[in-house]
Amino acid sequence: MKIGLIGTGRIGAFHAETLKSVPGVDRIVVADADAARARVLADTLGTEAAETLPQMYADGLDGVVITAATSAHAELIHQALDAEVPVFCEKPVALDVAGTLAVVERCATITVPVQIGFQRRFDRGYRAAREALRSGDLGWLHTLRACTSDQAPPPAAFIPTSGGLFRDCSIHDFDILRWLTGREVVSVYAQGANRGDSFFADGDDVDTCAALLRFDDDTLATVTATRYNGAGHDVRLEVCGSKGARIVGLDDRAPLPSAEPHVSWQQSAPYATFMERFHDAYVTELRAFVDVAAGHAKSPCPPTDALEALYVAEACDRSRRTGEPVSVADVRVPMAEADVYDAPDRHRAPLP
């Protein structure tokens, strides 16, 4: 199979290297708005580089991986669909609901598969917690506590095009909570703060946030995020039920130094980046996409799911700006087609 990759920054380079080891992929072509950067990556990895996207598609592709700037995602997805090429795109689909909805509505009318990059669905810990919950081992669910904490902030130039902390960062938690529980978020109450560099406030963003989510069965969840977690990169989820609990991310690299005397359990250096934390999940995710592109499986994360996570992010951002609780229904946009929306697990392909 011949796979194209658009966007040769940090995550693009990582995905390109991963694709080299995926069974069935024998050719990789990379492209970037900065053609010179694409050529450098191609030379480094021993792959091909395309000078332009029309050239990439004209030469034929079996699938394309989009890792370009967030603001370009929707346009690049439409371009791939125009060429009838299966698409993997890093989240989010677009920076706003309108752009995301346009992709969702188009995908409802075509057969070309689109997979959105929510890699936590492929993480062993999250999958084990989901299985424990769905099997009944945890009893009925009462509380979820999710956190995503970066050790260091992104570059200042990233913030104006990121969509904000809820859409860029916490959206992973919103997606995984829906996927794990099979329930929908009905209301949120969120707050945000800036304690670090001024470029977050200058970009109309926050560097720290907290949200309380209520699901349609009255389960409660807290979601927190920060760009300044000096202890290390920390991504965890506590799944608490009437019979038991599971904690995702509680391994020997979790940055959780104990304040209790004579207690020490951390054995290895804390994670520094999300790519370290989710390395294996990213590999499994791309292998799943190659199966999707080959026609062997359905998309395990269609754009409809990305839209639902975005609605929660939109509600949280509105709540932190107004200081009031927000119903997710108040930010939802009616679909053009009644059957576009898929509730959790309805018509969804199982994970490989």
Coordinates of N, CA and C in Angstrom, one line a residue, residues 17-198:
E17 N 7.4 7.8 10.6 CA 8.3 6.7 11.1 C 7.5 5.5 11.5
T18 N 6.4 5.7 12.1 CA 5.6 4.5 12.6 C 5.1 3.8 11.3
L19 N 4.6 4.5 10.3 CA 4.1 3.9 9.1 C 5.1 2.9 8.4
K20 N 6.3 3.2 8.6 CA 7.4 2.4 8.0 C 7.3 1.0 8.5
S21 N 6.9 0.8 9.7 CA 6.9 -0.5 10.4 C 5.5 -1.2 10.3
V22 N 4.5 -0.6 9.7 CA 3.2 -1.2 9.6 C 3.1 -2.2 8.5
P23 N 2.8 -3.4 8.8 CA 2.6 -4.4 7.7 C 1.7 -4.0 6.6
G24 N 2.1 -4.2 5.4 CA 1.3 -3.9 4.2 C 1.6 -2.5 3.6
V25 N 2.3 -1.7 4.4 CA 2.7 -0.3 3.8 C 4.1 -0.5 3.2
D26 N 4.2 -0.3 1.9 CA 5.5 -0.4 1.3 C 6.0 0.9 0.6
R27 N 5.1 1.9 0.6 CA 5.6 3.2 0.1 C 4.9 4.3 0.9
I28 N 5.7 5.3 1.3 CA 5.2 6.5 2.0 C 5.7 7.7 1.3
V29 N 4.7 8.6 1.1 CA 5.0 9.9 0.5 C 4.6 11.0 1.4
V30 N 5.5 11.9 1.7 CA 5.2 13.0 2.7 C 5.2 14.3 1.9
A31 N 4.3 15.2 2.5 CA 4.2 16.6 1.9 C 4.0 17.6 3.0
D32 N 4.2 18.8 2.7 CA 4.1 19.9 3.7 C 3.9 21.2 2.9
A33 N 3.3 22.2 3.6 CA 3.2 23.5 3.0 C 4.7 24.0 2.8
D34 N 5.6 23.6 3.6 CA 7.0 23.9 3.5 C 7.6 22.7 2.8
A35 N 7.7 22.7 1.5 CA 8.2 21.6 0.7 C 9.6 21.2 1.1
A36 N 10.4 22.1 1.5 CA 11.8 21.8 2.0 C 11.8 21.0 3.2
R37 N 10.9 21.3 4.1 CA 10.8 20.5 5.4 C 10.4 19.0 5.0
A38 N 9.5 18.9 4.1 CA 9.0 17.5 3.7 C 10.2 16.8 3.1
R39 N 11.0 17.4 2.3 CA 12.2 16.8 1.7 C 13.2 16.3 2.8
V40 N 13.4 17.1 3.8 CA 14.3 16.8 4.9 C 13.8 15.5 5.6
L41 N 12.5 15.5 5.9 CA 12.0 14.3 6.5 C 12.1 13.1 5.7
A42 N 11.8 13.2 4.4 CA 11.9 12.1 3.5 C 13.3 11.6 3.4
D43 N 14.3 12.5 3.3 CA 15.7 12.0 3.3 C 16.1 11.3 4.6
T44 N 15.6 11.8 5.7 CA 15.9 11.2 7.0 C 15.4 9.8 7.1
L45 N 14.1 9.6 6.7 CA 13.5 8.3 6.8 C 13.6 7.4 5.6
G46 N 14.1 7.9 4.6 CA 14.3 7.1 3.4 C 12.9 6.9 2.7
T47 N 12.1 7.9 2.7 CA 10.8 7.8 2.0 C 10.8 8.8 0.9
E48 N 9.6 9.0 0.3 CA 9.4 9.9 -0.9 C 8.8 11.2 -0.4
A49 N 9.1 12.3 -1.1 CA 8.5 13.6 -0.9 C 7.8 14.1 -2.1
A50 N 6.6 14.7 -1.9 CA 5.9 15.3 -3.0 C 6.0 16.8 -2.9
E51 N 6.2 17.5 -4.0 CA 6.4 18.9 -4.0 C 5.1 19.6 -3.7
T52 N 4.0 19.0 -4.2 CA 2.6 19.6 -4.0 C 1.6 18.5 -3.7
L53 N 0.5 18.9 -3.1 CA -0.6 18.0 -2.8 C -1.2 17.4 -4.1
P54 N -1.5 18.3 -5.1 CA -2.0 17.7 -6.4 C -1.1 16.6 -7.0
Q55 N 0.2 16.8 -6.8 CA 1.2 15.8 -7.3 C 1.0 14.5 -6.5
M56 N 0.9 14.7 -5.2 CA 0.8 13.5 -4.3 C -0.5 12.7 -4.7
Y57 N -1.6 13.4 -5.0 CA -2.8 12.6 -5.3 C -2.8 12.1 -6.7
A58 N -2.2 12.9 -7.6 CA -2.1 12.5 -9.0 C -1.3 11.2 -9.2
D59 N -0.3 11.0 -8.4 CA 0.5 9.7 -8.4 C -0.2 8.5 -7.8
G60 N -1.3 8.7 -7.2 CA -2.1 7.6 -6.6 C -1.8 7.3 -5.2
L61 N -2.8 7.2 -4.3 CA -2.6 6.8 -2.9 C -3.7 5.8 -2.5
D62 N -3.3 5.0 -1.5 CA -4.3 4.1 -0.9 C -4.8 4.6 0.4
G63 N -4.2 5.7 0.9 CA -4.7 6.3 2.1 C -3.8 7.5 2.4
V64 N -4.4 8.4 3.2 CA -3.6 9.6 3.5 C -3.8 9.9 5.0
V65 N -2.7 10.3 5.6 CA -2.6 10.7 7.0 C -2.4 12.2 7.1
I66 N -3.3 12.9 7.8 CA -3.3 14.4 7.9 C -2.8 14.8 9.3
T67 N -1.6 15.4 9.3 CA -1.0 15.9 10.6 C -0.6 17.3 10.5
A68 N -1.3 18.1 9.6 CA -1.0 19.5 9.3 C -1.6 20.3 10.5
A69 N -1.4 21.6 10.3 CA -2.0 22.6 11.3 C -3.5 22.4 11.5
T70 N -4.0 22.5 12.7 CA -5.4 22.3 12.9 C -6.3 23.1 12.0
S71 N -5.9 24.3 11.7 CA -6.8 25.1 10.9 C -6.9 24.6 9.5
A72 N -6.1 23.7 9.1 CA -6.1 23.2 7.7 C -6.8 21.8 7.6
H73 N -7.2 21.2 8.8 CA -7.7 19.9 8.8 C -8.9 19.7 7.8
A74 N -10.0 20.5 8.0 CA -11.2 20.3 7.3 C -11.0 20.4 5.8
E75 N -10.2 21.4 5.4 CA -10.0 21.5 3.9 C -9.2 20.3 3.4
L76 N -8.2 19.8 4.1 CA -7.5 18.7 3.7 C -8.3 17.4 3.6
I77 N -9.2 17.3 4.6 CA -10.1 16.1 4.5 C -11.0 16.2 3.3
H78 N -11.6 17.3 3.0 CA -12.4 17.4 1.8 C -11.6 17.2 0.5
Q79 N -10.3 17.6 0.5 CA -9.5 17.4 -0.6 C -9.2 15.9 -0.8
A80 N -9.0 15.2 0.2 CA -8.8 13.7 0.2 C -10.1 13.0 -0.3
L81 N -11.2 13.5 0.2 CA -12.5 12.8 -0.2 C -12.7 13.1 -1.7
D82 N -12.4 14.3 -2.1 CA -12.5 14.6 -3.6 C -11.7 13.6 -4.4
A83 N -10.6 13.2 -3.9 CA -9.8 12.2 -4.6 C -10.2 10.8 -4.3
E84 N -11.2 10.6 -3.4 CA -11.7 9.3 -3.0 C -10.6 8.4 -2.4
V85 N -9.8 9.1 -1.5 CA -8.8 8.4 -0.8 C -9.1 8.3 0.7
P86 N -9.1 7.1 1.3 CA -9.3 7.0 2.8 C -8.5 7.9 3.6
V87 N -9.1 8.5 4.7 CA -8.4 9.5 5.4 C -8.2 9.2 6.9
F88 N -7.0 9.4 7.4 CA -6.8 9.5 8.8 C -6.4 10.9 9.1
C89 N -7.1 11.6 10.1 CA -6.8 13.0 10.4 C -6.7 13.1 11.9
E90 N -5.6 13.7 12.4 CA -5.5 14.0 13.8 C -6.6 14.9 14.2
K91 N -7.1 14.8 15.5 CA -8.1 15.7 15.9 C -7.6 17.1 16.0
P92 N -8.5 18.1 16.0 CA -9.9 18.0 15.7 C -10.2 18.0 14.2
V93 N -11.4 17.7 13.8 CA -11.8 17.8 12.4 C -11.6 19.2 11.9
A94 N -12.1 20.1 12.7 CA -12.0 21.6 12.4 C -12.0 22.4 13.7
L95 N -11.8 23.6 13.6 CA -11.7 24.5 14.8 C -13.1 24.9 15.3
D96 N -14.1 24.7 14.5 CA -15.5 25.1 14.9 C -16.5 24.0 14.6
V97 N -17.7 24.2 15.1 CA -18.8 23.3 14.8 C -19.1 23.2 13.3
A98 N -19.2 24.4 12.7 CA -19.7 24.5 11.3 C -18.7 23.7 10.4
G99 N -17.4 23.8 10.6 CA -16.5 23.1 9.8 C -16.5 21.6 10.0
T100 N -16.7 21.2 11.3 CA -16.8 19.8 11.6 C -18.1 19.2 11.1
L101 N -19.2 19.9 11.2 CA -20.5 19.5 10.7 C -20.5 19.3 9.2
A102 N -19.8 20.1 8.5 CA -19.7 20.0 7.0 C -19.0 18.7 6.6
V103 N -18.0 18.3 7.4 CA -17.3 17.0 7.1 C -18.2 15.9 7.5
V104 N -18.9 16.0 8.6 CA -19.8 14.9 9.1 C -20.9 14.7 8.0
E105 N -21.5 15.7 7.6 CA -22.6 15.6 6.6 C -22.1 15.1 5.3
R106 N -20.9 15.4 4.9 CA -20.4 14.9 3.6 C -20.1 13.4 3.8
C107 N -19.5 13.0 4.9 CA -19.2 11.6 5.1 C -20.4 10.7 5.2
A108 N -21.6 11.3 5.5 CA -22.8 10.5 5.5 C -23.3 10.2 4.1
T109 N -22.8 10.8 3.1 CA -23.3 10.6 1.7 C -22.3 9.8 0.9
I110 N -21.1 9.4 1.4 CA -20.1 8.8 0.6 C -19.6 7.5 1.4
T111 N -18.9 6.7 0.7 CA -18.4 5.5 1.2 C -16.9 5.5 1.6
V112 N -16.2 6.6 1.3 CA -14.8 6.7 1.6 C -14.6 6.9 3.1
P113 N -13.9 6.0 3.8 CA -13.8 6.1 5.2 C -12.9 7.2 5.7
V114 N -13.3 7.7 6.9 CA -12.5 8.8 7.6 C -12.3 8.3 9.0
Q115 N -11.1 8.3 9.5 CA -10.8 8.0 10.9 C -10.2 9.2 11.6
I116 N -10.7 9.6 12.7 CA -10.2 10.8 13.4 C -9.2 10.3 14.6
G117 N -8.2 11.0 14.8 CA -7.1 10.5 15.7 C -7.3 10.8 17.1
F118 N -8.2 10.0 17.8 CA -8.3 10.0 19.2 C -7.6 8.7 19.7
Q119 N -6.3 8.8 19.9 CA -5.4 7.6 20.2 C -5.7 6.9 21.5
R120 N -6.3 7.6 22.4 CA -6.6 7.0 23.7 C -7.5 5.8 23.6
R121 N -8.3 5.7 22.6 CA -9.1 4.5 22.4 C -8.3 3.3 22.1
F122 N -7.1 3.5 21.8 CA -6.2 2.3 21.5 C -5.2 2.0 22.6
D123 N -5.3 2.8 23.7 CA -4.4 2.6 24.8 C -4.9 1.4 25.7
R124 N -3.9 0.5 26.1 CA -4.3 -0.7 26.8 C -5.1 -0.4 28.1
G125 N -4.6 0.6 28.8 CA -5.3 1.0 30.1 C -6.7 1.4 29.9
Y126 N -7.0 2.3 29.0 CA -8.3 2.7 28.7 C -9.2 1.6 28.3
R127 N -8.7 0.7 27.4 CA -9.5 -0.4 27.0 C -9.8 -1.4 28.1
A128 N -8.8 -1.6 29.0 CA -9.1 -2.5 30.1 C -10.1 -1.9 31.1
A129 N -10.1 -0.6 31.3 CA -11.1 0.1 32.1 C -12.5 0.0 31.5
R130 N -12.5 0.2 30.2 CA -13.8 0.1 29.5 C -14.4 -1.3 29.6
E131 N -13.5 -2.3 29.5 CA -14.0 -3.7 29.6 C -14.5 -4.0 31.0
A132 N -13.7 -3.5 32.0 CA -14.2 -3.8 33.4 C -15.5 -3.2 33.7
L133 N -15.7 -1.9 33.1 CA -17.0 -1.3 33.3 C -18.1 -2.0 32.6
R134 N -17.9 -2.3 31.4 CA -19.0 -2.9 30.5 C -19.3 -4.3 31.0
S135 N -18.3 -5.0 31.6 CA -18.6 -6.4 32.1 C -19.4 -6.4 33.4
G136 N -19.5 -5.3 34.1 CA -20.2 -5.2 35.3 C -19.3 -5.4 36.6
D137 N -18.0 -5.6 36.3 CA -17.1 -5.8 37.5 C -17.0 -4.6 38.4
L138 N -17.3 -3.4 37.9 CA -17.2 -2.2 38.7 C -18.6 -1.8 39.3
G139 N -19.6 -2.5 39.0 CA -21.0 -2.1 39.5 C -21.5 -0.9 38.7
W140 N -22.3 -0.2 39.3 CA -22.8 1.0 38.6 C -21.8 2.2 38.9
L141 N -21.7 3.0 37.8 CA -20.7 4.0 37.8 C -21.2 5.3 38.5
H142 N -20.4 5.9 39.4 CA -20.9 7.1 40.0 C -20.0 8.3 39.8
T143 N -18.6 8.1 39.6 CA -17.7 9.2 39.4 C -16.6 8.9 38.4
L144 N -16.3 9.8 37.6 CA -15.1 9.8 36.7 C -14.2 11.0 37.0
R145 N -12.9 10.8 37.1 CA -12.0 11.9 37.3 C -10.9 11.8 36.2
A146 N -10.9 12.7 35.3 CA -9.9 12.7 34.2 C -9.0 13.9 34.3
C147 N -7.8 13.7 33.9 CA -6.8 14.8 33.9 C -5.9 14.7 32.7
T148 N -5.5 15.8 32.1 CA -4.5 15.9 31.1 C -3.6 17.1 31.4
S149 N -2.4 16.8 31.8 CA -1.5 17.8 32.3 C -0.2 17.8 31.5
D150 N 0.1 18.8 30.7 CA 1.4 18.9 30.0 C 2.5 19.3 31.0
Q151 N 3.6 18.8 30.8 CA 4.8 19.2 31.6 C 5.2 20.6 31.3
A152 N 5.2 20.9 30.0 CA 5.6 22.3 29.5 C 4.6 22.8 28.5
P153 N 4.4 24.1 28.4 CA 3.5 24.6 27.4 C 4.0 24.5 26.0
P154 N 3.0 24.6 25.0 CA 3.4 24.6 23.6 C 4.0 26.0 23.2
P155 N 4.6 26.1 22.0 CA 5.1 27.4 21.6 C 3.9 28.4 21.5
A156 N 4.3 29.7 21.8 CA 3.3 30.8 21.8 C 2.6 30.8 20.4
A157 N 3.3 30.5 19.3 CA 2.6 30.6 18.0 C 1.5 29.6 17.8
F158 N 1.5 28.5 18.6 CA 0.5 27.5 18.5 C -0.9 27.9 19.0
I159 N -0.9 28.8 20.0 CA -2.1 29.1 20.7 C -3.2 29.7 19.9
P160 N -2.9 30.7 19.0 CA -4.0 31.4 18.3 C -4.7 30.4 17.3
T161 N -4.1 29.4 16.9 CA -4.7 28.4 15.9 C -5.1 27.1 16.6
S162 N -5.0 27.0 17.9 CA -5.2 25.7 18.6 C -6.7 25.4 18.8
G163 N -7.5 26.5 18.9 CA -8.9 26.3 19.3 C -9.1 26.5 20.8
G164 N -8.1 26.6 21.6 CA -8.2 26.7 23.0 C -8.0 25.4 23.8
L165 N -7.8 25.6 25.1 CA -7.5 24.4 25.9 C -8.6 23.3 25.9
F166 N -9.8 23.7 25.9 CA -10.9 22.7 25.9 C -11.0 21.9 24.6
R167 N -10.8 22.7 23.4 CA -10.9 22.0 22.1 C -9.7 21.3 21.7
D168 N -8.5 21.8 22.2 CA -7.2 21.2 21.8 C -6.8 20.1 22.7
C169 N -7.0 20.2 24.0 CA -6.5 19.3 25.0 C -7.6 18.4 25.6
S170 N -8.5 19.1 26.3 CA -9.5 18.3 27.0 C -10.5 17.5 26.1
I171 N -10.5 17.8 24.9 CA -11.3 17.1 23.9 C -11.0 15.6 23.9
H172 N -9.7 15.3 24.2 CA -9.4 13.9 24.3 C -10.1 13.2 25.5
D173 N -10.2 13.9 26.6 CA -11.0 13.4 27.7 C -12.4 13.3 27.4
F174 N -13.0 14.3 26.8 CA -14.4 14.3 26.4 C -14.7 13.1 25.5
D175 N -13.8 12.8 24.6 CA -14.1 11.7 23.7 C -14.0 10.3 24.4
I176 N -12.9 10.2 25.2 CA -12.7 8.9 25.9 C -13.8 8.6 26.9
L177 N -14.3 9.7 27.5 CA -15.4 9.5 28.5 C -16.7 9.0 27.8
R178 N -17.0 9.5 26.7 CA -18.1 9.0 25.9 C -17.9 7.6 25.4
W179 N -16.7 7.3 24.9 CA -16.4 6.0 24.4 C -16.4 4.9 25.5
L180 N -15.9 5.3 26.6 CA -15.7 4.3 27.7 C -17.1 4.0 28.4
T181 N -17.9 5.1 28.6 CA -19.2 4.9 29.3 C -20.3 4.5 28.4
G182 N -20.3 4.9 27.1 CA -21.4 4.7 26.2 C -22.5 5.7 26.5
R183 N -22.2 6.8 27.3 CA -23.3 7.7 27.6 C -22.9 9.1 27.0
E184 N -23.9 10.0 27.0 CA -23.8 11.3 26.5 C -23.7 12.4 27.6
V185 N -22.9 13.4 27.4 CA -22.8 14.5 28.4 C -24.0 15.4 28.1
V186 N -24.7 15.8 29.1 CA -25.9 16.7 28.9 C -25.7 18.1 29.4
S187 N -24.8 18.3 30.4 CA -24.5 19.6 30.9 C -23.1 19.8 31.4
V188 N -22.6 21.0 31.4 CA -21.2 21.2 31.9 C -21.2 22.5 32.7
Y189 N -20.2 22.6 33.6 CA -19.9 23.8 34.3 C -18.4 23.9 34.3
A190 N -17.8 24.9 33.8 CA -16.3 25.0 33.6 C -15.8 26.3 34.0
Q191 N -14.5 26.3 34.4 CA -13.8 27.5 34.8 C -12.4 27.4 34.1
G192 N -11.8 28.5 33.9 CA -10.4 28.6 33.4 C -9.6 29.6 34.1
A193 N -8.3 29.5 34.0 CA -7.4 30.5 34.7 C -6.1 30.6 33.9
N194 N -5.4 31.7 34.1 CA -4.1 31.9 33.6 C -3.1 32.3 34.7
R195 N -2.2 31.4 34.9 CA -1.2 31.7 36.0 C 0.2 31.7 35.4
G196 N 0.3 31.4 34.1 CA 1.7 31.3 33.4 C 1.9 32.4 32.5
D197 N 2.5 32.0 31.3 CA 2.9 33.0 30.3 C 1.7 33.8 29.8
S198 N 1.9 35.1 29.4 CA 0.9 35.9 29.0 C 0.3 35.6 27.6

